[in-house]
XYZ file of C-alpha atoms in Angstrom:
527
model
C -10.452 10.399 -6.953
C -14.232 10.183 -7.208
C -16.279 12.881 -5.506
C -19.976 13.425 -4.983
C -20.135 17.205 -5.262
C -23.105 19.345 -6.316
C -22.760 22.585 -8.200
C -23.975 24.402 -5.109
C -21.235 22.857 -2.989
C -18.566 23.761 -5.502
C -19.850 27.318 -5.448
C -19.679 27.326 -1.651
C -16.014 26.409 -1.834
C -15.272 29.496 -3.918
C -15.169 32.409 -1.509
C -14.233 36.058 -1.741
C -10.771 37.274 -0.915
C -11.900 39.340 2.068
C -10.672 38.542 5.561
C -12.500 36.216 7.897
C -12.514 36.960 11.615
C -11.830 34.423 14.346
C -11.568 34.649 18.123
C -9.766 32.367 20.535
C -10.055 32.456 24.313
C -7.444 30.525 26.270
C -8.362 28.694 29.435
C -6.198 28.351 32.508
C -2.533 27.554 31.849
C -2.119 25.981 35.271
C -3.467 22.551 34.367
C -1.693 19.221 34.567
C -2.629 17.479 31.303
C 0.721 16.960 29.645
C 1.157 16.442 25.903
C 3.443 13.389 25.915
C 6.306 13.597 23.477
C 5.265 10.186 22.166
C 2.395 11.898 20.303
C 5.170 12.834 17.851
C 6.213 9.235 17.274
C 7.399 7.776 13.973
C 6.900 4.452 12.184
C 9.384 2.494 10.044
C 8.279 -0.626 8.205
C 10.152 -2.951 5.879
C 8.234 -1.488 2.941
C 9.651 -0.061 -0.266
C 12.724 2.046 0.492
C 11.798 3.082 4.022
C 14.547 0.916 5.534
C 16.878 0.120 2.643
C 17.937 3.361 0.991
C 15.967 5.423 3.473
C 17.341 4.736 6.938
C 19.999 2.168 6.034
C 22.531 1.920 3.199
C 25.124 -0.300 4.876
C 28.653 0.623 5.935
C 30.092 -0.064 2.471
C 27.826 2.391 0.658
C 29.169 5.377 -1.270
C 26.352 7.416 0.286
C 27.743 9.103 3.437
C 26.769 6.975 6.392
C 27.351 6.433 10.090
C 27.884 2.718 10.678
C 25.527 2.006 7.791
C 22.837 4.588 8.668
C 22.415 7.458 6.228
C 24.126 10.384 7.925
C 21.816 13.009 6.417
C 18.667 11.155 7.496
C 20.131 10.506 10.940
C 20.855 14.201 11.445
C 17.413 15.257 10.162
C 15.640 12.862 12.551
C 17.787 14.004 15.474
C 16.700 17.558 14.725
C 13.058 16.429 15.076
C 13.740 14.953 18.532
C 11.966 11.738 17.544
C 10.618 10.291 20.819
C 9.647 6.769 19.726
C 10.084 4.657 16.588
C 7.823 1.709 15.707
C 9.305 -1.279 13.807
C 9.309 -3.685 11.825
C 5.678 -3.121 10.769
C 2.864 -2.891 9.920
C 1.797 -5.917 7.958
C 5.433 -6.980 7.642
C 5.616 -7.564 11.405
C 3.384 -10.635 11.303
C 5.610 -12.326 8.715
C 8.879 -11.295 10.338
C 10.941 -13.915 12.153
C 13.503 -12.079 14.209
C 16.159 -14.792 14.277
C 16.571 -14.351 10.511
C 17.829 -10.822 11.225
C 20.666 -11.509 13.684
C 24.229 -12.760 13.284
C 26.627 -11.966 10.418
C 24.712 -10.122 7.695
C 26.227 -12.254 4.947
C 24.772 -15.378 6.547
C 21.240 -14.146 7.146
C 18.540 -15.868 5.072
C 16.417 -13.917 2.615
C 12.627 -13.851 2.416
C 9.976 -12.513 0.085
C 8.017 -9.502 1.304
C 4.591 -10.816 0.351
C 2.717 -7.771 1.614
C 4.613 -5.076 -0.226
C 5.498 -5.698 -3.851
C 7.060 -9.157 -3.505
C 10.469 -7.563 -2.870
C 13.255 -9.848 -1.659
C 14.191 -8.932 1.919
C 17.791 -9.849 2.790
C 17.398 -9.231 6.539
C 20.548 -7.112 6.672
C 18.634 -4.669 8.865
C 17.508 -6.566 11.956
C 17.232 -6.304 15.720
C 20.739 -4.969 16.365
C 20.517 -2.433 13.544
C 17.131 -1.138 14.700
C 17.866 -0.915 18.404
C 21.255 0.665 17.799
C 19.505 3.244 15.571
C 17.147 4.077 18.426
C 20.131 4.640 20.695
C 21.712 6.941 18.092
C 18.456 8.902 17.851
C 17.869 8.903 21.608
C 14.360 7.499 21.165
C 12.314 4.655 22.633
C 11.991 1.547 20.458
C 8.502 0.202 19.825
C 8.678 -3.451 18.731
C 5.738 -4.980 16.850
C 5.720 -8.698 17.608
C 4.695 -11.493 15.246
C 1.408 -13.052 16.342
C -0.033 -13.793 12.897
C 2.548 -16.344 11.723
C 4.788 -16.578 14.779
C 4.700 -18.510 18.019
C 4.552 -17.647 21.683
C 8.019 -19.106 22.155
C 9.432 -16.978 19.328
C 8.141 -13.699 20.738
C 9.108 -14.635 24.306
C 12.673 -15.380 23.217
C 12.866 -12.111 21.280
C 12.007 -10.176 24.432
C 14.625 -12.182 26.324
C 17.226 -11.567 23.596
C 16.698 -7.817 23.682
C 16.304 -7.148 27.400
C 17.766 -9.865 29.615
C 21.079 -9.498 31.437
C 23.899 -12.045 31.357
C 23.206 -15.704 31.994
C 20.068 -16.481 30.000
C 20.336 -18.456 26.757
C 19.204 -15.516 24.640
C 21.556 -13.109 26.447
C 24.423 -15.436 25.592
C 23.322 -15.508 21.950
C 23.126 -11.711 21.912
C 26.651 -11.482 23.289
C 27.891 -13.868 20.590
C 26.429 -11.445 18.067
C 28.378 -8.525 19.490
C 26.124 -6.958 22.102
C 26.881 -7.741 25.726
C 24.627 -5.174 27.368
C 20.844 -5.506 26.904
C 18.865 -2.741 25.279
C 16.099 -0.846 27.000
C 12.837 -1.754 25.238
C 9.673 -0.254 26.660
C 6.941 -0.678 24.034
C 5.854 -4.088 22.758
C 3.001 -4.508 20.298
C 1.387 -7.946 20.510
C 0.556 -8.317 16.825
C -0.551 -5.748 14.250
C -3.895 -5.328 12.500
C -4.943 -8.754 13.686
C -8.363 -8.095 12.122
C -6.688 -7.955 8.678
C -3.183 -8.634 7.395
C -2.162 -9.812 10.869
C -4.363 -12.912 10.709
C -7.961 -11.968 9.751
C -9.005 -12.790 13.308
C -12.201 -12.171 15.215
C -11.739 -9.891 18.253
C -12.748 -12.695 20.637
C -10.075 -15.002 19.221
C -7.422 -12.304 19.204
C -8.236 -11.432 22.817
C -7.410 -14.979 23.910
C -4.218 -14.961 21.859
C -3.169 -11.662 23.414
C -3.651 -13.050 26.923
C -1.475 -16.025 26.066
C 1.294 -14.169 24.218
C 1.572 -11.356 26.741
C 1.886 -13.819 29.618
C 5.199 -15.106 28.297
C 6.631 -11.718 27.338
C 8.335 -11.112 30.658
C 10.061 -8.200 32.326
C 13.785 -8.891 32.620
C 16.262 -7.221 34.956
C 14.443 -3.939 35.491
C 13.136 -3.588 31.933
C 9.362 -3.100 32.237
C 7.345 -3.710 29.082
C 4.401 -1.537 28.093
C 2.261 -4.124 26.288
C 0.019 -2.935 23.468
C -2.884 -4.931 22.069
C -3.604 -4.867 18.338
C -6.564 -2.525 18.220
C -9.209 -1.381 15.780
C -9.252 0.203 12.378
C -11.015 3.577 12.432
C -14.779 2.872 12.721
C -14.661 -0.662 14.188
C -15.959 0.176 17.650
C -16.932 -3.428 18.331
C -13.258 -4.474 18.224
C -12.423 -2.037 21.016
C -15.468 -3.130 23.020
C -14.505 -6.811 22.857
C -10.866 -6.133 23.784
C -11.857 -3.998 26.746
C -14.256 -6.739 27.903
C -11.940 -9.706 27.332
C -8.465 -8.276 27.961
C -9.023 -5.213 30.123
C -6.135 -4.233 32.355
C -3.953 -7.089 31.106
C -2.962 -4.616 28.403
C -1.211 -1.299 29.012
C -2.465 0.145 25.759
C -4.529 -0.611 22.682
C -3.781 0.641 19.186
C -5.964 2.477 16.679
C -5.325 3.044 12.963
C -6.823 5.915 10.986
C -5.832 7.013 7.491
C -6.972 10.049 5.552
C -7.848 8.045 2.467
C -10.722 8.158 -0.018
C -11.233 4.391 0.064
C -9.435 1.095 -0.312
C -10.677 0.113 -3.780
C -9.319 1.726 -6.920
C -7.581 5.072 -7.189
C -6.941 7.061 -4.025
C -6.036 10.218 -5.932
C -2.791 12.005 -6.632
C -0.671 13.473 -3.851
C 0.062 16.574 -5.930
C -2.685 16.951 -8.542
C -6.050 17.795 -7.000
C -8.701 20.492 -7.178
C -10.057 22.763 -4.455
C -12.959 20.465 -3.623
C -10.613 17.519 -3.146
C -8.416 19.646 -0.877
C -11.309 20.608 1.394
C -12.630 17.043 1.351
C -9.212 15.845 2.552
C -9.186 18.169 5.541
C -12.751 17.227 6.423
C -11.812 13.550 6.347
C -8.673 14.287 8.369
C -10.641 16.014 11.134
C -13.065 13.112 11.378
C -10.361 11.416 13.441
C -11.578 13.466 16.407
C -15.004 11.832 16.373
C -13.398 8.410 15.951
C -11.032 8.977 18.885
C -13.862 10.262 21.085
C -16.002 7.178 20.406
C -13.178 4.735 21.135
C -12.329 6.704 24.294
C -15.968 6.533 25.440
C -15.924 2.741 25.070
C -12.693 2.527 27.049
C -14.034 4.871 29.751
C -16.841 2.460 30.596
C -14.408 -0.297 31.605
C -11.492 1.905 32.595
C -12.798 5.153 34.119
C -9.407 5.931 35.662
C -7.831 5.893 32.180
C -5.039 3.491 33.060
C -5.095 1.930 29.565
C -3.679 4.116 26.816
C -5.045 4.580 23.306
C -2.164 4.573 20.819
C -2.846 5.849 17.307
C 0.187 4.034 15.976
C -0.688 4.434 12.281
C -2.138 7.635 10.845
C -1.658 9.990 7.917
C -2.545 10.439 4.252
C -2.636 7.612 1.717
C -2.500 8.573 -1.964
C -1.701 6.747 -5.189
C 1.912 5.761 -5.687
C 3.950 8.185 -7.766
C 3.969 7.310 -11.482
C 7.018 5.274 -12.467
C 7.696 3.908 -8.983
C 7.531 0.251 -7.959
C 4.051 -1.060 -7.273
C 3.469 -1.974 -3.655
C 6.212 0.331 -2.347
C 3.759 3.139 -1.446
C 6.108 5.946 -2.449
C 4.101 9.180 -2.610
C 4.981 12.839 -2.762
C 4.109 15.169 0.090
C 2.468 18.524 -0.611
C 1.455 21.459 1.559
C -1.967 19.754 1.754
C -0.305 16.903 3.669
C 1.265 19.417 6.041
C -2.234 20.667 6.879
C -3.347 17.097 7.621
C -0.405 16.758 10.005
C -1.036 20.074 11.756
C -4.781 19.565 12.151
C -4.365 15.989 13.370
C -1.737 16.916 15.947
C -4.027 19.679 17.225
C -6.712 17.026 17.757
C -4.362 14.661 19.580
C -3.338 17.418 22.002
C -6.924 17.565 23.297
C -7.167 13.881 24.237
C -3.857 13.045 25.842
C -5.631 11.966 29.017
C -6.236 8.793 26.969
C -4.166 9.121 23.754
C -0.615 8.402 24.936
C 1.177 7.884 21.620
C 0.761 8.437 17.883
C 2.980 7.218 15.033
C 2.638 8.824 11.626
C 3.047 6.483 8.654
C 5.891 6.490 7.724
C 9.235 8.059 8.491
C 11.038 7.830 5.102
C 9.891 7.226 1.507
C 6.519 5.668 2.379
C 3.077 7.338 2.567
C 3.105 10.655 4.502
C 6.799 10.640 5.213
C 9.114 13.101 6.898
C 11.916 12.548 4.397
C 12.350 11.478 0.779
C 15.665 10.076 -0.411
C 17.244 9.410 -3.776
C 18.714 5.948 -3.315
C 20.917 6.219 -6.412
C 23.916 8.305 -7.367
C 24.803 10.898 -4.755
C 21.825 9.965 -2.606
C 20.065 13.312 -2.279
C 17.627 13.855 0.579
C 14.675 16.222 0.829
C 12.601 17.286 3.831
C 8.848 17.241 3.219
C 6.272 19.858 4.294
C 5.114 17.334 6.913
C 8.657 17.215 8.337
C 8.514 20.993 8.767
C 5.237 20.762 10.708
C 6.761 18.244 13.122
C 9.842 20.431 13.494
C 7.772 23.575 14.134
C 5.612 21.720 16.668
C 8.542 20.507 18.794
C 7.751 22.918 21.682
C 4.501 20.999 22.271
C 6.420 17.909 23.381
C 5.920 17.496 27.163
C 4.153 20.886 27.370
C 1.034 21.415 29.516
C -2.090 21.531 27.388
C -4.057 24.776 27.559
C -7.726 24.403 26.554
C -9.183 27.029 24.271
C -12.490 28.221 22.895
C -12.312 28.861 19.148
C -14.946 30.708 17.150
C -14.462 30.856 13.403
C -16.231 30.340 10.107
C -17.452 26.779 9.490
C -17.700 25.192 6.083
C -19.757 22.143 5.115
C -17.968 19.605 2.925
C -19.705 16.558 1.496
C -18.168 13.138 2.040
C -18.849 9.979 0.092
C -21.077 7.703 2.083
C -19.552 4.546 3.429
C -21.461 1.854 5.236
C -18.812 1.850 7.951
C -19.413 5.529 8.726
C -21.945 7.162 10.973
C -24.339 8.793 8.483
C -26.164 10.985 11.022
C -24.542 14.115 9.570
C -26.635 13.835 6.404
C -23.604 13.301 4.188
C -21.642 16.411 5.159
C -18.643 17.054 7.343
C -18.093 20.353 9.084
C -14.755 22.007 8.424
C -13.667 24.925 10.630
C -11.476 27.226 8.556
C -9.178 27.816 11.536
C -7.504 25.134 13.667
C -5.596 25.960 16.837
C -3.858 24.469 19.857
C -2.037 25.969 22.836
C 0.260 24.743 25.585
C 2.586 26.019 28.280
C 6.086 24.772 27.518
C 8.665 23.322 29.852
C 10.485 26.696 29.781
C 7.366 28.616 30.860
C 6.485 30.202 27.528
C 3.181 29.820 25.702
C 3.185 28.019 22.344
C 0.219 28.448 19.997
C -0.351 26.711 16.672
C -2.705 28.277 14.144
C -3.769 26.915 10.755
C -5.824 28.863 8.240
C -7.052 26.228 5.790
C -8.868 28.693 3.522
C -7.313 28.717 0.072
C -7.953 32.395 -0.632
C -8.914 34.299 2.505
C -6.661 35.661 5.177
C -7.928 35.586 8.770
C -7.659 38.176 11.525
C -7.481 36.232 14.770
C -7.864 37.813 18.212
C -6.522 35.614 20.997
C -7.433 36.373 24.612
C -4.488 35.141 26.665
C -6.340 34.658 29.946
C -3.976 34.448 32.927
C -0.851 34.356 30.771
C 1.107 37.624 30.771
C 3.031 37.941 27.524
C 5.884 40.348 26.915
C 7.185 39.285 23.508
C 6.046 37.079 20.645
C 7.965 35.305 17.893
C 6.702 33.017 15.186
C 7.282 30.909 12.089
C 5.038 30.255 9.125
C 4.729 27.429 6.618
C 2.970 28.300 3.373
C 3.517 28.387 -0.392
C 2.015 29.784 -3.594
C -0.143 26.691 -4.053
C -1.425 24.107 -1.602
C -0.238 21.473 -4.089
C 3.379 22.657 -3.883
C 5.925 20.081 -2.732
C 9.671 19.639 -2.329
C 11.688 17.427 -4.665
C 15.348 16.819 -5.357
C 15.477 19.669 -7.882
C 13.551 22.070 -5.615
C 14.224 20.938 -2.034
C 13.241 24.254 -0.415
C 10.059 25.181 -2.277
C 8.007 24.665 0.904
C 9.878 25.605 4.067
C 9.292 27.626 7.258
C 9.942 31.363 7.359
C 9.886 34.027 10.052
C 6.356 35.239 10.838
C 5.890 38.859 11.914
C 2.127 39.454 11.761
C 1.469 38.812 15.452
C 1.288 41.614 18.003
C 0.638 41.741 21.727
C -1.917 44.319 22.842
C -2.660 44.287 26.568
C -4.075 40.820 27.315
C -4.646 39.964 23.669
C -2.561 38.543 20.843
C -3.636 39.853 17.444
C -2.651 37.717 14.478
C -3.209 38.040 10.742
C -3.007 34.618 9.137
C -2.462 34.482 5.376
C -4.569 32.044 3.385
C -3.361 28.400 3.394
C -0.851 28.950 6.189
C 0.385 27.113 9.269
C 1.840 29.314 12.007
C 3.455 28.453 15.331
C 3.900 31.292 17.838
C 5.881 31.444 21.054
C 4.830 34.030 23.621
C 7.279 34.824 26.399
C-alpha cells in the first residue's frame, strides 16, 4: 500500500506510553432520535463463497445444516440479531434473472458470474432459499432488483411472485414451487451502482429509469414496499443532487456506498500485514465517512427538509487485497483488530445521523471483504467469528435505543492522506484523527449504553464521563483488544481476538471514570 508520509509525520505517530486524558459530557437522555436496528444490517452477494459454502451448503452436505443452511452460521447470525439482509448484490444483482433461481434445483440453468472471478453460478440458491433464510433469522429481506440488464416486466413480476396473495399468475407459480403464502418484503432496491457496474449510466438517465421501474413495482395485499434508488459512490455529490431534483419523493430512500480503501488501482494492502502509519491512515480514512454523509445529507435537506427520504449506506467497510492462495475475484480477506476499529468508529458515526441515515449494510456477511464470519468450505467445515463480528455483537444494545448526544474532548492526531481528485483538498492533505471515539444511547430497558474506542497503539486513556441527568447505580462492561492490532482469528486460533469482561470503569457521584487500555474497544452498560 503506497503512502505519502514524511519523517516528521512518522515521528508524530510514535508517542510515549503515558496516559492521555479525555472528557465526555452527555447531553439529555430524554430525546426521541432512535437508532434504528437497520443500521446493523448485513449484505450477502453471490460472490466467492459468501452464499455457497458460507450461508448455504445444501441439504445433502456432510457439513451440519438446517434445510441446507449451515447450522453454525445460522446460529451465529441469530445471536447478532441481524435486522435486515441485502441480496443478491452488489454488481451481481444487475446480471441476476430471478426466474433462473426458482423451481427444482436440478432443473435451474447455470450462468457465469462475470463480475466476480468468472465462477459458474448454478442458481441453487434463489428467491425461496433467500426469503426462507430471512424468516429463519427473523430479519427483513432487502431485494436488489435488476435494472442494468433486466426489464420492467421482470422486476414487476418478481415483486408479484414474492408478495401477492392467491389468484395472480405469479402467486400461482409460487405455489407450484412449494410456497402458498407470500413473503413479507419491505425493502426493494431499484438497481445497484447504476453509475458503474449496474449500467454506467448518467444520473439523469437513471432517474428516468427509476421513475419507470418503480411505477410497476406495486404493493400487493398489504405488503408496502420501501423503494430505494441506486445512489452515489462516496464523493459523487452531483449524483445525489440530480436524483433529489429528478426523483424526489417518488423514492423512499437513496443508497450511498463508502469503502475504507486506499484506491481502486493496484494493491490495496494486506489485511494483516501493515505498519503503524498504515493503521492510523486507515482509521482516518474510515472517519472521513462522516464528512461524506454530512454533505449528502445537506443536499437532501434542501429538497426534503422534513427528512422523509432516507439515506441508506448499504455498502460500507474495509477493502484489502485478497488473501494469498485464494481465488482471484472472490474477495476473500482476513479480518484483524484494525477492521474491528473501522466497524466501531463507523457505527459511532452512523448513530449521530439517524434522523436521515435509516439503514447501513456492511460488506459482506460471510467470506467476503469485512465479513462477520469466515468458513472452511472443505472437510469438517470449520467456522470462525471475526473481530468485526464481536463489535456487532457487543453493540447490540444500541439497536432501537434513543441516541444521547455527547461532547467529547480528547487528543487529536493529524494523519496525511494521499490526494485524490475526487476528494475535497481543503484540509491541506491531512485528516484529523481523534484518539478516542464514543457513542451513547438509552436502551429499551432504560439503561445507558456507552461505546468507547481508544485507537492509540501504545497509550492508555483515562476518560471522565459526566452522566448528566442519568443516575447510575451499577456499571458492567466488555472489552475487545489483543496484543497486536494486526491480530486476527483463523481456524487454528479461532479465539485469539474475542471480548472479555471489563472492570476498569467506576461510578463516582455523577461521573463515570474509565481507564481504556491502548488499542481497545469497550462497551459499558450503566444501570
